[in-house]
JSON list of C-alpha atoms in Angstrom, two decimals:
[
{"chain": "Q", "resi": 293, "resn": "UNK", "atom": "CA", "xyz": [3.38, -0.12, 20.92]},
{"chain": "Q", "resi": 294, "resn": "UNK", "atom": "CA", "xyz": [3.38, -1.73, 17.27]},
{"chain": "Q", "resi": 295, "resn": "UNK", "atom": "CA", "xyz": [2.76, -1.12, 14.61]},
{"chain": "Q", "resi": 296, "resn": "UNK", "atom": "CA", "xyz": [0.64, -4.86, 13.38]},
{"chain": "Q", "resi": 297, "resn": "UNK", "atom": "CA", "xyz": [0.89, -5.77, 9.47]},
{"chain": "Q", "resi": 298, "resn": "UNK", "atom": "CA", "xyz": [-2.30, -7.95, 9.04]},
{"chain": "Q", "resi": 299, "resn": "UNK", "atom": "CA", "xyz": [-2.56, -7.91, 5.37]},
{"chain": "Q", "resi": 300, "resn": "UNK", "atom": "CA", "xyz": [-0.50, -9.40, 3.14]},
{"chain": "Q", "resi": 301, "resn": "UNK", "atom": "CA", "xyz": [1.49, -11.15, 5.00]},
{"chain": "Q", "resi": 302, "resn": "UNK", "atom": "CA", "xyz": [5.32, -9.45, 6.69]},
{"chain": "Q", "resi": 303, "resn": "UNK", "atom": "CA", "xyz": [7.49, -9.99, 3.68]},
{"chain": "Q", "resi": 304, "resn": "UNK", "atom": "CA", "xyz": [4.99, -7.93, 1.54]},
{"chain": "Q", "resi": 305, "resn": "UNK", "atom": "CA", "xyz": [4.00, -11.02, -0.88]},
{"chain": "Q", "resi": 306, "resn": "UNK", "atom": "CA", "xyz": [0.19, -12.15, -0.78]},
{"chain": "Q", "resi": 307, "resn": "UNK", "atom": "CA", "xyz": [0.80, -16.21, -0.90]},
{"chain": "Q", "resi": 308, "resn": "UNK", "atom": "CA", "xyz": [-2.10, -16.52, -3.31]},
{"chain": "Q", "resi": 309, "resn": "UNK", "atom": "CA", "xyz": [0.21, -13.70, -5.54]},
{"chain": "Q", "resi": 310, "resn": "UNK", "atom": "CA", "xyz": [3.22, -13.67, -5.40]},
{"chain": "Q", "resi": 311, "resn": "UNK", "atom": "CA", "xyz": [3.10, -10.96, -7.99]},
{"chain": "Q", "resi": 312, "resn": "UNK", "atom": "CA", "xyz": [0.72, -8.67, -6.16]},
{"chain": "Q", "resi": 313, "resn": "UNK", "atom": "CA", "xyz": [1.61, -5.01, -6.09]},
{"chain": "Q", "resi": 314, "resn": "UNK", "atom": "CA", "xyz": [0.20, -3.15, -3.24]},
{"chain": "Q", "resi": 315, "resn": "UNK", "atom": "CA", "xyz": [-1.34, 0.37, -4.16]},
{"chain": "Q", "resi": 316, "resn": "UNK", "atom": "CA", "xyz": [-2.36, 1.80, -1.05]},
{"chain": "Q", "resi": 317, "resn": "UNK", "atom": "CA", "xyz": [-1.01, 1.15, 2.84]},
{"chain": "Q", "resi": 318, "resn": "UNK", "atom": "CA", "xyz": [-4.29, 1.62, 5.62]},
{"chain": "Q", "resi": 319, "resn": "UNK", "atom": "CA", "xyz": [-2.99, 2.23, 9.56]},
{"chain": "Q", "resi": 320, "resn": "UNK", "atom": "CA", "xyz": [-5.96, 1.10, 11.72]},
{"chain": "Q", "resi": 321, "resn": "UNK", "atom": "CA", "xyz": [-5.23, 3.38, 15.17]},
{"chain": "Q", "resi": 322, "resn": "UNK", "atom": "CA", "xyz": [-7.77, 1.76, 17.79]},
{"chain": "Q", "resi": 323, "resn": "UNK", "atom": "CA", "xyz": [-8.94, 3.76, 20.75]},
{"chain": "Q", "resi": 324, "resn": "UNK", "atom": "CA", "xyz": [-9.10, 3.80, 24.61]},
{"chain": "Q", "resi": 325, "resn": "UNK", "atom": "CA", "xyz": [-8.11, 0.47, 26.26]},
{"chain": "Q", "resi": 326, "resn": "UNK", "atom": "CA", "xyz": [-10.78, -0.71, 29.08]},
{"chain": "Q", "resi": 327, "resn": "UNK", "atom": "CA", "xyz": [-8.71, -2.31, 32.22]},
{"chain": "Q", "resi": 328, "resn": "UNK", "atom": "CA", "xyz": [-10.60, -5.55, 32.30]},
{"chain": "Q", "resi": 329, "resn": "UNK", "atom": "CA", "xyz": [-8.03, -6.29, 28.59]},
{"chain": "Q", "resi": 330, "resn": "UNK", "atom": "CA", "xyz": [-4.75, -6.90, 27.19]},
{"chain": "Q", "resi": 331, "resn": "UNK", "atom": "CA", "xyz": [-3.75, -4.39, 24.91]},
{"chain": "Q", "resi": 332, "resn": "UNK", "atom": "CA", "xyz": [-3.39, -6.49, 21.57]},
{"chain": "Q", "resi": 333, "resn": "UNK", "atom": "CA", "xyz": [-7.52, -8.41, 22.90]},
{"chain": "Q", "resi": 334, "resn": "UNK", "atom": "CA", "xyz": [-8.56, -4.72, 22.52]},
{"chain": "Q", "resi": 335, "resn": "UNK", "atom": "CA", "xyz": [-6.54, -3.94, 19.47]},
{"chain": "Q", "resi": 336, "resn": "UNK", "atom": "CA", "xyz": [-8.28, -6.07, 17.68]},
{"chain": "Q", "resi": 337, "resn": "UNK", "atom": "CA", "xyz": [-11.94, -6.03, 18.80]},
{"chain": "Q", "resi": 338, "resn": "UNK", "atom": "CA", "xyz": [-11.78, -2.90, 18.13]},
{"chain": "Q", "resi": 339, "resn": "UNK", "atom": "CA", "xyz": [-12.12, -3.73, 14.87]},
{"chain": "Q", "resi": 340, "resn": "UNK", "atom": "CA", "xyz": [-13.91, -7.48, 15.05]},
{"chain": "Q", "resi": 341, "resn": "UNK", "atom": "CA", "xyz": [-17.33, -8.01, 15.71]},
{"chain": "Q", "resi": 342, "resn": "UNK", "atom": "CA", "xyz": [-18.01, -10.03, 17.62]},
{"chain": "Q", "resi": 343, "resn": "UNK", "atom": "CA", "xyz": [-15.06, -9.45, 20.46]},
{"chain": "Q", "resi": 344, "resn": "UNK", "atom": "CA", "xyz": [-13.34, -12.15, 21.22]},
{"chain": "Q", "resi": 345, "resn": "UNK", "atom": "CA", "xyz": [-10.72, -15.35, 18.86]},
{"chain": "Q", "resi": 346, "resn": "UNK", "atom": "CA", "xyz": [-14.02, -16.14, 17.03]},
{"chain": "Q", "resi": 347, "resn": "UNK", "atom": "CA", "xyz": [-14.97, -12.54, 15.78]},
{"chain": "Q", "resi": 348, "resn": "UNK", "atom": "CA", "xyz": [-14.48, -11.20, 11.72]},
{"chain": "Q", "resi": 349, "resn": "UNK", "atom": "CA", "xyz": [-12.11, -9.22, 11.57]},
{"chain": "Q", "resi": 350, "resn": "UNK", "atom": "CA", "xyz": [-13.15, -6.70, 8.71]},
{"chain": "Q", "resi": 351, "resn": "UNK", "atom": "CA", "xyz": [-9.99, -5.05, 8.68]},
{"chain": "Q", "resi": 352, "resn": "UNK", "atom": "CA", "xyz": [-8.29, -8.69, 7.31]},
{"chain": "Q", "resi": 353, "resn": "UNK", "atom": "CA", "xyz": [-11.51, -10.33, 6.66]},
{"chain": "Q", "resi": 354, "resn": "UNK", "atom": "CA", "xyz": [-13.76, -8.07, 4.39]},
{"chain": "Q", "resi": 355, "resn": "UNK", "atom": "CA", "xyz": [-11.86, -4.84, 3.56]},
{"chain": "Q", "resi": 356, "resn": "UNK", "atom": "CA", "xyz": [-9.53, -7.20, 0.94]},
{"chain": "Q", "resi": 357, "resn": "UNK", "atom": "CA", "xyz": [-12.43, -7.80, -0.72]},
{"chain": "Q", "resi": 358, "resn": "UNK", "atom": "CA", "xyz": [-12.91, -4.24, -2.25]},
{"chain": "Q", "resi": 359, "resn": "UNK", "atom": "CA", "xyz": [-9.60, -3.14, -1.67]},
{"chain": "Q", "resi": 360, "resn": "UNK", "atom": "CA", "xyz": [-7.49, -6.27, -2.91]},
{"chain": "Q", "resi": 361, "resn": "UNK", "atom": "CA", "xyz": [-4.02, -4.25, -3.18]},
{"chain": "Q", "resi": 362, "resn": "UNK", "atom": "CA", "xyz": [-4.14, -2.58, 0.22]},
{"chain": "Q", "resi": 363, "resn": "UNK", "atom": "CA", "xyz": [-1.52, -3.77, 2.60]},
{"chain": "Q", "resi": 364, "resn": "UNK", "atom": "CA", "xyz": [-3.27, -3.46, 6.01]},
{"chain": "Q", "resi": 365, "resn": "UNK", "atom": "CA", "xyz": [-2.31, -3.28, 9.60]},
{"chain": "Q", "resi": 366, "resn": "UNK", "atom": "CA", "xyz": [-3.16, -2.97, 12.83]},
{"chain": "Q", "resi": 367, "resn": "UNK", "atom": "CA", "xyz": [-1.29, -0.85, 15.11]},
{"chain": "Q", "resi": 368, "resn": "UNK", "atom": "CA", "xyz": [-1.28, -1.38, 18.80]},
{"chain": "Q", "resi": 369, "resn": "UNK", "atom": "CA", "xyz": [-0.77, 0.83, 21.75]},
{"chain": "Q", "resi": 370, "resn": "UNK", "atom": "CA", "xyz": [-1.34, 1.41, 25.79]},
{"chain": "Q", "resi": 371, "resn": "UNK", "atom": "CA", "xyz": [-4.52, 3.33, 25.62]},
{"chain": "Q", "resi": 372, "resn": "UNK", "atom": "CA", "xyz": [-5.05, 3.11, 28.93]},
{"chain": "Q", "resi": 373, "resn": "UNK", "atom": "CA", "xyz": [-4.81, 6.90, 30.00]},
{"chain": "Q", "resi": 374, "resn": "UNK", "atom": "CA", "xyz": [-6.05, 7.20, 33.84]},
{"chain": "Q", "resi": 375, "resn": "UNK", "atom": "CA", "xyz": [-5.11, 4.10, 35.90]},
{"chain": "Q", "resi": 376, "resn": "UNK", "atom": "CA", "xyz": [-2.11, 2.23, 33.32]},
{"chain": "Q", "resi": 377, "resn": "UNK", "atom": "CA", "xyz": [1.38, 1.99, 34.14]},
{"chain": "Q", "resi": 378, "resn": "UNK", "atom": "CA", "xyz": [2.86, 3.85, 30.93]},
{"chain": "Q", "resi": 379, "resn": "UNK", "atom": "CA", "xyz": [3.56, 7.72, 31.99]},
{"chain": "Q", "resi": 380, "resn": "UNK", "atom": "CA", "xyz": [4.75, 8.46, 28.77]},
{"chain": "Q", "resi": 381, "resn": "UNK", "atom": "CA", "xyz": [2.83, 11.75, 27.32]},
{"chain": "Q", "resi": 382, "resn": "UNK", "atom": "CA", "xyz": [-0.05, 11.62, 24.66]},
{"chain": "Q", "resi": 383, "resn": "UNK", "atom": "CA", "xyz": [2.82, 13.53, 22.47]},
{"chain": "Q", "resi": 384, "resn": "UNK", "atom": "CA", "xyz": [5.35, 10.68, 23.03]},
{"chain": "Q", "resi": 385, "resn": "UNK", "atom": "CA", "xyz": [2.99, 8.16, 21.56]},
{"chain": "Q", "resi": 386, "resn": "UNK", "atom": "CA", "xyz": [2.12, 10.67, 18.47]},
{"chain": "Q", "resi": 387, "resn": "UNK", "atom": "CA", "xyz": [5.34, 10.42, 18.20]},
{"chain": "Q", "resi": 388, "resn": "UNK", "atom": "CA", "xyz": [5.92, 6.64, 18.08]},
{"chain": "Q", "resi": 389, "resn": "UNK", "atom": "CA", "xyz": [2.96, 6.07, 15.99]},
{"chain": "Q", "resi": 390, "resn": "UNK", "atom": "CA", "xyz": [5.04, 8.24, 13.06]},
{"chain": "Q", "resi": 391, "resn": "UNK", "atom": "CA", "xyz": [8.25, 6.42, 13.72]},
{"chain": "Q", "resi": 392, "resn": "UNK", "atom": "CA", "xyz": [6.29, 3.10, 13.16]},
{"chain": "Q", "resi": 393, "resn": "UNK", "atom": "CA", "xyz": [4.65, 4.70, 10.49]},
{"chain": "Q", "resi": 394, "resn": "UNK", "atom": "CA", "xyz": [8.06, 5.71, 8.50]},
{"chain": "Q", "resi": 395, "resn": "UNK", "atom": "CA", "xyz": [9.72, 2.45, 9.58]},
{"chain": "Q", "resi": 396, "resn": "UNK", "atom": "CA", "xyz": [7.49, 0.06, 7.89]},
{"chain": "Q", "resi": 397, "resn": "UNK", "atom": "CA", "xyz": [7.58, 2.77, 4.32]},
{"chain": "Q", "resi": 398, "resn": "UNK", "atom": "CA", "xyz": [11.12, 2.62, 4.63]},
{"chain": "Q", "resi": 399, "resn": "UNK", "atom": "CA", "xyz": [11.45, 2.48, 0.73]},
{"chain": "Q", "resi": 400, "resn": "UNK", "atom": "CA", "xyz": [11.07, 4.09, -2.17]},
{"chain": "Q", "resi": 401, "resn": "UNK", "atom": "CA", "xyz": [7.51, 2.21, -3.60]},
{"chain": "Q", "resi": 402, "resn": "UNK", "atom": "CA", "xyz": [6.18, 2.28, 0.05]},
{"chain": "Q", "resi": 403, "resn": "UNK", "atom": "CA", "xyz": [7.35, 5.89, 0.59]},
{"chain": "Q", "resi": 404, "resn": "UNK", "atom": "CA", "xyz": [5.13, 7.18, -2.62]},
{"chain": "Q", "resi": 405, "resn": "UNK", "atom": "CA", "xyz": [1.90, 4.87, -1.75]},
{"chain": "Q", "resi": 406, "resn": "UNK", "atom": "CA", "xyz": [-1.14, 6.29, -0.84]},
{"chain": "Q", "resi": 407, "resn": "UNK", "atom": "CA", "xyz": [-2.30, 6.33, 3.25]},
{"chain": "Q", "resi": 408, "resn": "UNK", "atom": "CA", "xyz": [-5.15, 5.98, 4.56]},
{"chain": "Q", "resi": 409, "resn": "UNK", "atom": "CA", "xyz": [-5.70, 6.45, 8.20]},
{"chain": "Q", "resi": 410, "resn": "UNK", "atom": "CA", "xyz": [-7.96, 4.93, 10.51]},
{"chain": "Q", "resi": 411, "resn": "UNK", "atom": "CA", "xyz": [-9.01, 5.96, 14.14]},
{"chain": "Q", "resi": 412, "resn": "UNK", "atom": "CA", "xyz": [-11.09, 5.10, 16.34]},
{"chain": "Q", "resi": 413, "resn": "UNK", "atom": "CA", "xyz": [-11.88, 7.22, 19.36]},
{"chain": "Q", "resi": 414, "resn": "UNK", "atom": "CA", "xyz": [-8.77, 8.06, 21.05]},
{"chain": "Q", "resi": 415, "resn": "UNK", "atom": "CA", "xyz": [-6.64, 6.81, 18.35]},
{"chain": "Q", "resi": 416, "resn": "UNK", "atom": "CA", "xyz": [-8.60, 9.25, 15.82]},
{"chain": "Q", "resi": 417, "resn": "UNK", "atom": "CA", "xyz": [-6.82, 12.13, 18.23]},
{"chain": "Q", "resi": 418, "resn": "UNK", "atom": "CA", "xyz": [-3.81, 10.23, 18.35]},
{"chain": "Q", "resi": 419, "resn": "UNK", "atom": "CA", "xyz": [-3.54, 10.26, 14.69]},
{"chain": "Q", "resi": 420, "resn": "UNK", "atom": "CA", "xyz": [-4.51, 13.94, 15.01]},
{"chain": "Q", "resi": 421, "resn": "UNK", "atom": "CA", "xyz": [-1.88, 14.89, 16.35]},
{"chain": "Q", "resi": 422, "resn": "UNK", "atom": "CA", "xyz": [1.16, 12.15, 14.51]},
{"chain": "Q", "resi": 423, "resn": "UNK", "atom": "CA", "xyz": [-0.44, 15.01, 11.45]},
{"chain": "Q", "resi": 424, "resn": "UNK", "atom": "CA", "xyz": [0.73, 17.73, 13.80]},
{"chain": "Q", "resi": 425, "resn": "UNK", "atom": "CA", "xyz": [3.80, 16.58, 14.91]},
{"chain": "Q", "resi": 426, "resn": "UNK", "atom": "CA", "xyz": [5.35, 15.78, 11.28]},
{"chain": "Q", "resi": 427, "resn": "UNK", "atom": "CA", "xyz": [3.46, 19.01, 10.17]},
{"chain": "Q", "resi": 428, "resn": "UNK", "atom": "CA", "xyz": [6.44, 20.43, 12.77]},
{"chain": "Q", "resi": 429, "resn": "UNK", "atom": "CA", "xyz": [8.88, 18.56, 12.01]},
{"chain": "Q", "resi": 430, "resn": "UNK", "atom": "CA", "xyz": [11.94, 20.86, 11.65]},
{"chain": "Q", "resi": 431, "resn": "UNK", "atom": "CA", "xyz": [13.94, 17.95, 9.75]},
{"chain": "Q", "resi": 432, "resn": "UNK", "atom": "CA", "xyz": [11.40, 16.59, 8.02]},
{"chain": "Q", "resi": 433, "resn": "UNK", "atom": "CA", "xyz": [11.65, 13.78, 8.48]},
{"chain": "Q", "resi": 434, "resn": "UNK", "atom": "CA", "xyz": [8.14, 12.27, 8.00]},
{"chain": "Q", "resi": 435, "resn": "UNK", "atom": "CA", "xyz": [7.53, 14.96, 5.14]},
{"chain": "Q", "resi": 436, "resn": "UNK", "atom": "CA", "xyz": [6.83, 11.32, 2.40]},
{"chain": "Q", "resi": 437, "resn": "UNK", "atom": "CA", "xyz": [4.06, 10.98, 5.72]},
{"chain": "Q", "resi": 438, "resn": "UNK", "atom": "CA", "xyz": [2.24, 14.24, 5.02]},
{"chain": "Q", "resi": 439, "resn": "UNK", "atom": "CA", "xyz": [2.06, 13.98, 1.22]},
{"chain": "Q", "resi": 440, "resn": "UNK", "atom": "CA", "xyz": [0.74, 10.42, 1.44]},
{"chain": "Q", "resi": 441, "resn": "UNK", "atom": "CA", "xyz": [-1.78, 10.85, 3.57]},
{"chain": "Q", "resi": 442, "resn": "UNK", "atom": "CA", "xyz": [-4.52, 10.71, 1.86]},
{"chain": "Q", "resi": 443, "resn": "UNK", "atom": "CA", "xyz": [-7.59, 9.68, 3.49]},
{"chain": "Q", "resi": 444, "resn": "UNK", "atom": "CA", "xyz": [-8.54, 9.92, 7.84]},
{"chain": "Q", "resi": 445, "resn": "UNK", "atom": "CA", "xyz": [-11.30, 8.11, 8.70]},
{"chain": "Q", "resi": 446, "resn": "UNK", "atom": "CA", "xyz": [-12.63, 8.77, 12.45]},
{"chain": "Q", "resi": 447, "resn": "UNK", "atom": "CA", "xyz": [-15.25, 6.21, 14.36]},
{"chain": "Q", "resi": 448, "resn": "UNK", "atom": "CA", "xyz": [-16.69, 7.34, 17.15]}
]
């Protein structure tokens, strides 16, 4: 499982604008993975058309024209529910998503930046469980994520 930063470059500065001030974080979470695709391939294909290396990944290729000051992530996880080799529970996967988001936003500027979560299919349920887990966390480790979450979009 991993949170992959698509834009701007992972160092947080866009090469064409080194003074870019980021205003929002966007995390896209894919849904169920067919047995025929790798996790990475499926995570990318969920958000690109047509599928495959020649496809257009709208999160990277189109969204920045509307939201040029967004930091955009793709979350990759094992979603092969029935036939996969991952024996962790869905709740464990939700906690992993939370922790990866927390680590990516582990500085004062990032923690207060608005967060938009995009979920496709099972990814939407994973986001929902993550937010429930964040709310129920007794040590409030994820309170910044709850406070910063300003948008949710679920795709079928």
